[in-house]
Amino acid sequence: MPDARPGNPAKGPRKPPVPSLRDTPAQAQTAPHTASVAAQRARRLAVRSKQVSQATVRGIRSVVQRLLALFKTMAAAAKSLAAALAAGGAAAALVEVFICLVAMVAGSAFGIFFAVQPTGNGIALQDAVRQLSEEYHSQIREIEQSIPHDRVEYLPDGLTAIPWQEVLSVFAADMAAAENGQPVAVLESAQIGRLEEILWQMNPVSHRTYTEEHEEERTTVDEAGEETTETVTITETVLEITVQHKAPQEMAAALGFTARQDEQLALLSDPLYQALWMELLGGYVSGGGEILTPGNVPAGSGLFQWPLPEAFRITSDFGERVDPISGESSFHTGTDIAAPEGTPILAAANGTVTLANGTDPWGGGYGYYVKISHGGGMETLYAHCSAICVTPGQTVRQGEVIGFVGSTGNSTGNHLHFELRVNNQPLDAFNH
C-alpha cells in the first residue's frame, strides 16, 4: 500500500517542486513556540504520570546481554539467590558482589539500559521514545497546518528524524551522573519530563515563509479553437522549517556538565554502541550481510538492481500523484513497492551506509530507514522498514540484506519506499 507524501496543490499551473527528502504529509510540524503548546505539554505530562504501558515488552534485550554480559551470567543464577546466601562462604560473597555491581550500574548513566520494562509507575524506554516522537512530530505538523503555503522545505537536510542515541545519552548523563543524580533505570514522570526538555533543547524547530517566483508557459484555446501560448509569472509561498540537531558535546557545555558527566556521556555516545542503542529501541536486528540475487524481477538500470528478492507490485510511481492519506496533489520522490512484512530489503548497488535510523520509529515520516552513498553524488534510500541490520559507515555490496520491509513512519501498509537522489535531486530510479 502506498505511503503518504508531502505537497499542497499549487495555486494555478506550476512546475513540480523539488520535494525534500522525506515522506511526511503536507501538514507537517510545529515547535513549542506558543503558550497554548506549553499548556498542552503540561497537560500531557500530568496524564503521562498516570500512564503505564500496556504493550508487551520483550524483556532484557540483546543490548543488555552484549553490553553487560557479566550481569546476564549472574542474572541466570538469580533463582538460587536465597540458597546461595544461606550457604554462606564464597557463593554468598559472589552474589553480594553481583548485587553491588548491578546497583552501581543501575545507579549510573548506564542504568538507561535497564529501563526496558515498566516498573511501578514507570514506563518502558521504547514506549517513552514512541510517545515523545509522536508528540514532537505532531507539534511540527501544526506549523504546516496553521501557516498558509504552497510548498514546504525542511532544512538542513530535509529530514526530521530524532537522533535518539544522542538524546538519551545526554539525558542519562544529565540525570544519573550529576552530583545528586537521579536513577534512569526507571522512567517515571520526572524523568520523562526531563527527557522531553532535553529532546527539544537538542532538536529545536524554527520556521519562516518567503515568496519565490518562476515563469511558466500557459496555453489557452479560444472559441474558434485557436491556441495561444503566453509566459506567466507564478508566485509561490514557501514555508521553510529548520530542524536543528545539537551535538552531545554542545549540550554538555550548555548544561554545565561535570567531568564525571562528560566521561559517561562520551562512553554512551560512542558510535561503537549505535547498534546496541538501536537494538534497545527496537529498530535493529543483527545477522545482516547475506547476499541475495533477485529472481524474475524487472531489469535494473545498469548501476542499480531491483531492491527486493522478488518482483513485487509497484503501488505508487515516482512523480505527481494524489496523496493516499491527505487526498491532495503532491510530488512523490520515490517508488513504493508493496511486499509482505519481513521481506529482505537489498542494497541496489555497492556503497557506504551514511544514515541508518533504527532509533526513531517515526523517522520524519520515513520510519526506520537506511541511506546509502554510491559515489558521484548518487544516493539511495530505503524507508518504512520493520527493522534494519546495518550501521553508519558500513560498506555494503549490491544485493546485500540491509533491512526488512515494514510499515513504520507515515505509511498505510507494508511496503518499501525506494528513492534515488543525485546531488540531492530526486530522480526516477527505474527510468534513470
XYZ file of C-alpha atoms in Angstrom:
432
model
C 0.000 0.000 0.000
C 1.321 3.475 -0.757
C 2.771 5.832 1.758
C 1.838 9.445 2.228
C 3.835 12.175 0.564
C 4.051 15.890 1.217
C 2.775 18.591 -1.004
C -0.040 21.062 -1.368
C -1.800 21.766 -4.637
C -0.339 24.862 -6.234
C -2.412 27.894 -6.860
C -2.592 27.615 -10.634
C -0.379 25.562 -13.011
C 3.170 25.172 -11.863
C 6.235 23.058 -12.308
C 6.524 20.197 -9.823
C 8.529 21.460 -6.849
C 11.701 19.683 -5.891
C 10.477 17.837 -2.811
C 12.524 17.429 0.319
C 13.994 14.044 1.255
C 11.175 12.863 3.478
C 7.838 11.054 3.429
C 5.523 13.097 5.624
C 2.141 14.634 4.889
C 1.977 18.219 3.770
C 0.537 19.211 7.091
C 3.913 18.807 8.698
C 5.098 20.046 12.045
C 5.479 22.644 14.838
C 7.800 23.714 17.642
C 6.636 24.617 21.158
C 6.555 28.334 20.467
C 3.228 29.382 21.934
C 1.692 29.395 25.371
C -1.026 27.015 24.190
C 1.589 24.461 23.173
C 3.251 24.792 26.570
C -0.094 24.251 28.260
C -0.736 21.184 26.140
C 2.636 19.809 27.210
C 1.838 20.380 30.858
C -1.439 18.513 30.487
C 0.273 15.635 28.690
C 2.888 15.433 31.439
C 0.183 15.233 34.088
C -1.598 12.482 32.198
C 1.625 10.636 31.466
C 2.398 10.325 35.175
C -0.630 8.044 35.467
C 0.081 6.007 32.365
C 1.666 2.607 32.379
C 2.294 0.980 29.038
C 0.101 -1.964 28.162
C 2.399 -3.079 25.362
C 4.220 -6.379 25.660
C 7.917 -5.793 26.304
C 10.450 -8.298 25.089
C 12.415 -8.304 28.333
C 16.083 -7.619 28.623
C 17.159 -7.063 25.045
C 20.341 -8.260 23.453
C 21.828 -4.802 24.013
C 21.960 -5.576 27.712
C 23.188 -9.087 27.050
C 26.080 -7.819 24.962
C 26.963 -4.660 26.838
C 26.557 -6.155 30.281
C 27.482 -9.800 29.720
C 28.580 -10.183 33.313
C 25.130 -9.279 34.583
C 23.473 -11.672 32.164
C 25.555 -14.513 33.518
C 24.870 -13.599 37.105
C 21.170 -12.988 36.494
C 20.801 -16.573 35.254
C 21.668 -17.657 38.796
C 19.245 -15.249 40.458
C 16.754 -18.031 41.222
C 19.278 -19.616 43.539
C 19.974 -16.349 45.376
C 18.359 -17.452 48.623
C 20.163 -20.792 48.595
C 23.488 -19.124 47.864
C 23.075 -16.649 50.669
C 22.094 -19.424 53.031
C 25.123 -21.469 52.003
C 27.446 -18.670 53.063
C 31.097 -18.552 52.067
C 32.179 -17.871 48.507
C 28.712 -18.288 46.964
C 27.196 -15.639 49.195
C 30.121 -13.315 48.562
C 29.705 -13.707 44.805
C 26.014 -12.857 45.000
C 26.791 -9.808 47.100
C 29.334 -8.651 44.505
C 26.726 -9.130 41.786
C 24.164 -7.082 43.714
C 26.702 -4.307 44.257
C 27.669 -4.231 40.586
C 24.060 -4.110 39.435
C 23.360 -1.321 41.913
C 26.394 0.641 40.689
C 25.469 0.332 37.012
C 21.743 0.859 37.524
C 22.509 3.976 39.535
C 24.815 5.403 36.858
C 24.048 6.754 33.404
C 24.273 3.163 32.162
C 21.084 2.492 34.096
C 19.262 3.630 30.948
C 19.902 0.133 29.576
C 17.802 -1.310 32.401
C 14.755 0.813 31.501
C 13.413 -1.858 29.168
C 10.428 -2.817 31.283
C 7.784 -0.684 33.036
C 8.324 -0.684 36.787
C 5.790 0.584 39.317
C 4.574 3.900 37.943
C 7.310 3.890 35.321
C 7.200 3.352 31.583
C 9.416 1.267 29.293
C 12.075 3.149 27.326
C 10.632 2.105 23.954
C 7.206 3.393 24.950
C 8.667 6.672 26.223
C 10.567 7.193 22.965
C 7.476 6.353 20.917
C 5.301 8.800 22.870
C 7.793 11.644 22.703
C 8.478 11.036 18.997
C 4.775 11.256 18.215
C 4.382 14.437 20.265
C 7.469 16.045 18.708
C 6.373 15.380 15.144
C 2.726 16.221 15.785
C 3.800 19.625 17.048
C 5.917 20.117 13.948
C 2.897 19.207 11.809
C 0.973 22.029 13.443
C 3.226 24.518 11.673
C 2.136 23.294 8.250
C -1.472 23.136 9.354
C -1.516 26.679 10.730
C 0.617 28.585 8.215
C -0.645 29.039 4.609
C 1.908 27.950 1.983
C 2.268 26.429 -1.469
C 5.369 24.399 -0.756
C 7.274 23.272 2.327
C 11.009 22.714 2.667
C 12.896 21.166 5.565
C 16.400 22.336 6.448
C 19.176 21.475 6.701
C 18.792 18.025 5.111
C 15.085 17.536 4.516
C 14.772 15.055 7.393
C 13.216 15.344 10.830
C 14.302 12.043 12.386
C 15.404 12.337 16.010
C 18.926 11.029 16.857
C 17.685 9.220 19.949
C 21.046 7.684 20.829
C 22.439 11.188 21.346
C 19.356 12.482 23.145
C 19.246 9.531 25.534
C 22.999 9.714 26.181
C 22.738 13.375 27.209
C 19.626 12.650 29.287
C 21.234 9.729 31.136
C 24.429 11.650 31.899
C 22.459 14.732 32.930
C 20.189 12.824 35.310
C 22.270 9.994 36.729
C 25.860 11.214 36.607
C 25.204 14.521 38.361
C 26.428 15.050 41.922
C 22.955 14.414 43.313
C 21.825 12.300 40.409
C 18.525 10.545 39.918
C 18.298 6.981 38.588
C 17.271 6.448 34.971
C 16.706 2.701 35.194
C 13.056 3.538 35.979
C 11.392 6.198 33.820
C 8.685 7.920 35.817
C 7.028 11.300 35.317
C 10.016 13.383 36.485
C 12.452 11.508 34.248
C 10.153 11.667 31.224
C 9.630 15.381 31.756
C 13.377 15.976 31.774
C 13.836 13.744 28.712
C 11.273 15.831 26.838
C 13.081 19.044 27.798
C 16.406 17.708 26.537
C 14.781 16.434 23.332
C 13.572 19.935 22.468
C 16.784 21.653 23.578
C 18.818 19.364 21.319
C 16.383 19.494 18.381
C 14.841 22.989 18.320
C 12.479 23.855 15.480
C 12.103 27.219 13.775
C 10.306 28.366 10.653
C 9.852 31.246 8.219
C 7.989 31.937 4.998
C 9.163 33.638 1.825
C 7.890 34.064 -1.723
C 9.528 32.656 -4.811
C 8.771 33.489 -8.429
C 9.224 31.450 -11.585
C 7.935 31.645 -15.126
C 5.678 29.119 -16.818
C 4.119 28.800 -20.236
C 0.334 28.621 -20.376
C -1.677 27.616 -23.409
C -5.309 28.644 -23.826
C -7.804 27.777 -26.556
C -10.414 30.341 -27.683
C -13.906 29.645 -29.016
C -12.554 29.332 -32.561
C -10.141 26.620 -31.485
C -7.109 28.854 -31.813
C -4.322 28.179 -29.309
C -2.463 30.997 -27.621
C 0.666 30.446 -25.545
C 1.924 33.031 -23.116
C 4.556 33.182 -20.407
C 3.251 33.995 -16.955
C 4.987 34.625 -13.660
C 3.944 32.334 -10.823
C 4.491 33.380 -7.209
C 4.681 30.657 -4.580
C 4.778 30.946 -0.798
C 7.437 28.660 0.608
C 7.280 27.501 4.221
C 10.826 26.786 5.406
C 11.107 24.669 8.557
C 14.527 24.275 10.153
C 15.115 21.321 12.464
C 18.429 21.791 14.240
C 20.352 18.883 15.768
C 22.775 19.945 18.509
C 25.704 17.638 19.220
C 26.025 15.956 22.636
C 29.185 17.936 23.382
C 27.355 21.177 22.656
C 24.603 20.165 25.063
C 27.145 19.168 27.712
C 28.645 22.651 27.575
C 25.220 24.300 27.686
C 24.135 22.200 30.685
C 27.426 22.694 32.551
C 28.354 19.005 32.781
C 30.904 17.906 35.368
C 33.931 15.784 34.498
C 32.012 12.661 35.579
C 29.054 13.563 33.394
C 31.353 14.263 30.445
C 33.036 10.900 30.909
C 29.798 8.911 30.972
C 28.356 10.925 28.094
C 31.426 10.119 25.985
C 31.005 6.417 26.700
C 27.295 6.373 25.898
C 27.765 8.486 22.749
C 30.479 6.305 21.250
C 29.418 5.290 17.697
C 30.634 1.808 18.589
C 27.414 1.336 20.559
C 24.979 2.649 17.930
C 23.791 -0.845 17.031
C 23.212 -1.527 20.724
C 21.098 1.594 21.072
C 19.087 0.609 18.005
C 18.540 -2.860 19.437
C 17.415 -1.359 22.717
C 14.896 0.859 20.919
C 13.660 -1.884 18.607
C 14.840 -0.776 15.155
C 17.859 -3.014 14.658
C 18.400 -6.737 14.264
C 21.761 -8.428 13.886
C 22.627 -11.027 11.271
C 22.692 -8.931 8.087
C 25.273 -9.276 5.346
C 23.673 -12.051 3.291
C 23.855 -11.527 -0.481
C 20.652 -12.369 -2.367
C 20.132 -12.455 -6.112
C 16.660 -11.203 -7.059
C 14.725 -13.640 -9.213
C 12.250 -12.816 -12.011
C 12.398 -9.111 -11.267
C 12.408 -6.039 -13.517
C 15.780 -5.280 -15.041
C 17.876 -2.708 -13.262
C 19.323 0.440 -14.767
C 22.922 -0.721 -15.005
C 24.247 0.593 -11.714
C 21.137 -0.251 -9.695
C 19.285 -3.539 -9.320
C 15.792 -4.301 -8.005
C 15.900 -3.756 -4.202
C 13.778 -6.787 -3.218
C 14.181 -10.558 -3.756
C 11.023 -10.817 -5.882
C 9.073 -8.771 -8.416
C 6.524 -7.343 -6.023
C 3.877 -4.906 -7.275
C 4.635 -1.191 -7.603
C 1.809 0.670 -5.873
C 2.947 4.270 -6.353
C 5.320 5.591 -9.004
C 7.730 8.495 -8.887
C 6.234 11.904 -9.647
C 2.974 13.779 -9.187
C 0.176 11.838 -7.522
C -2.795 12.173 -5.200
C -1.613 11.654 -1.647
C -3.282 8.457 -0.340
C -3.844 9.975 3.114
C -4.474 13.692 2.568
C -6.150 13.306 -0.826
C -4.167 16.310 -2.096
C -1.880 16.592 -5.101
C 1.754 16.036 -4.152
C 5.112 15.065 -5.618
C 6.289 11.564 -4.710
C 10.098 11.436 -4.569
C 10.402 7.657 -4.736
C 8.759 4.408 -5.792
C 6.556 2.344 -3.468
C 6.721 -1.442 -3.774
C 4.218 -3.476 -1.757
C 5.705 -6.558 -0.064
C 4.954 -8.714 2.991
C 6.307 -7.591 6.354
C 9.765 -9.002 6.970
C 10.737 -9.307 3.296
C 14.515 -8.689 2.998
C 15.495 -5.316 1.522
C 18.572 -5.429 -0.704
C 21.175 -2.767 -1.418
C 20.582 -1.644 -5.007
C 24.313 -1.140 -5.598
C 27.671 -1.191 -3.829
C 28.102 1.698 -1.437
C 28.567 3.046 2.072
C 25.792 3.463 4.612
C 25.611 7.153 5.514
C 22.447 7.066 7.631
C 20.762 4.201 9.450
C 17.799 5.269 11.541
C 16.885 2.450 13.879
C 16.079 4.553 16.931
C 13.260 6.881 15.819
C 10.176 4.861 14.780
C 8.682 7.919 13.062
C 11.878 8.988 11.313
C 10.420 12.168 9.871
C 7.729 10.039 8.220
C 10.218 7.520 6.800
C 10.099 5.306 9.890
C 13.176 3.121 10.236
C 15.240 3.734 7.099
C 18.662 3.341 5.509
C 20.521 5.759 3.258
C 23.447 4.577 1.091
C 26.005 6.644 -0.843
C 27.190 5.150 -4.140
C 29.677 7.848 -5.098
C 29.383 10.608 -7.668
C 26.630 12.283 -5.664
C 24.322 9.254 -6.019
C 22.341 8.067 -3.002
C 19.560 5.553 -2.455
C 17.136 5.483 0.454
C 15.056 2.566 1.779
C 12.167 3.558 4.051
C 9.406 2.208 6.322
C 11.492 -0.791 7.414
C 10.276 -3.041 10.220
C 13.936 -3.214 11.266
C 17.369 -2.558 9.772
C 20.596 -4.534 10.053
C 23.333 -2.058 9.057
C 25.059 0.850 10.784
C 26.516 4.162 9.523
C 29.921 3.815 7.885
C 29.337 0.194 6.936
C 30.291 -0.857 3.410
C 27.607 -2.883 1.640
C 27.540 -4.833 -1.612
C 24.863 -4.988 -4.259
C 22.194 -7.458 -3.176
C 23.223 -7.395 0.486
C 20.395 -7.542 3.011
C 20.232 -4.175 4.774
C 16.800 -4.332 6.411
C 13.291 -5.730 6.244
C 10.006 -4.460 4.826
C 7.581 -2.897 7.290
C 5.151 -0.037 7.746
C 6.893 2.294 10.204
C 6.584 6.051 9.915
C 3.890 7.642 7.763
C 2.653 4.580 5.920
C -0.640 2.935 5.067
C 0.688 -0.629 4.832
C 3.743 -2.843 4.451
C 5.915 -1.665 1.572
C 9.346 -0.387 0.590
C 9.694 3.255 -0.351
C 12.783 3.328 -2.597
C 14.434 6.613 -3.545
C 17.267 7.659 -5.825
C 18.893 11.064 -5.470
C 21.725 12.599 -7.480
C 23.307 15.653 -5.872
C 20.236 15.662 -3.586
C 17.836 15.942 -6.527
C 15.184 13.176 -6.698
C 15.146 11.055 -9.851
C 13.034 8.155 -11.044
C 15.133 5.147 -10.012
C 13.599 2.886 -12.666
C 13.924 5.285 -15.580
C 17.358 6.655 -14.866
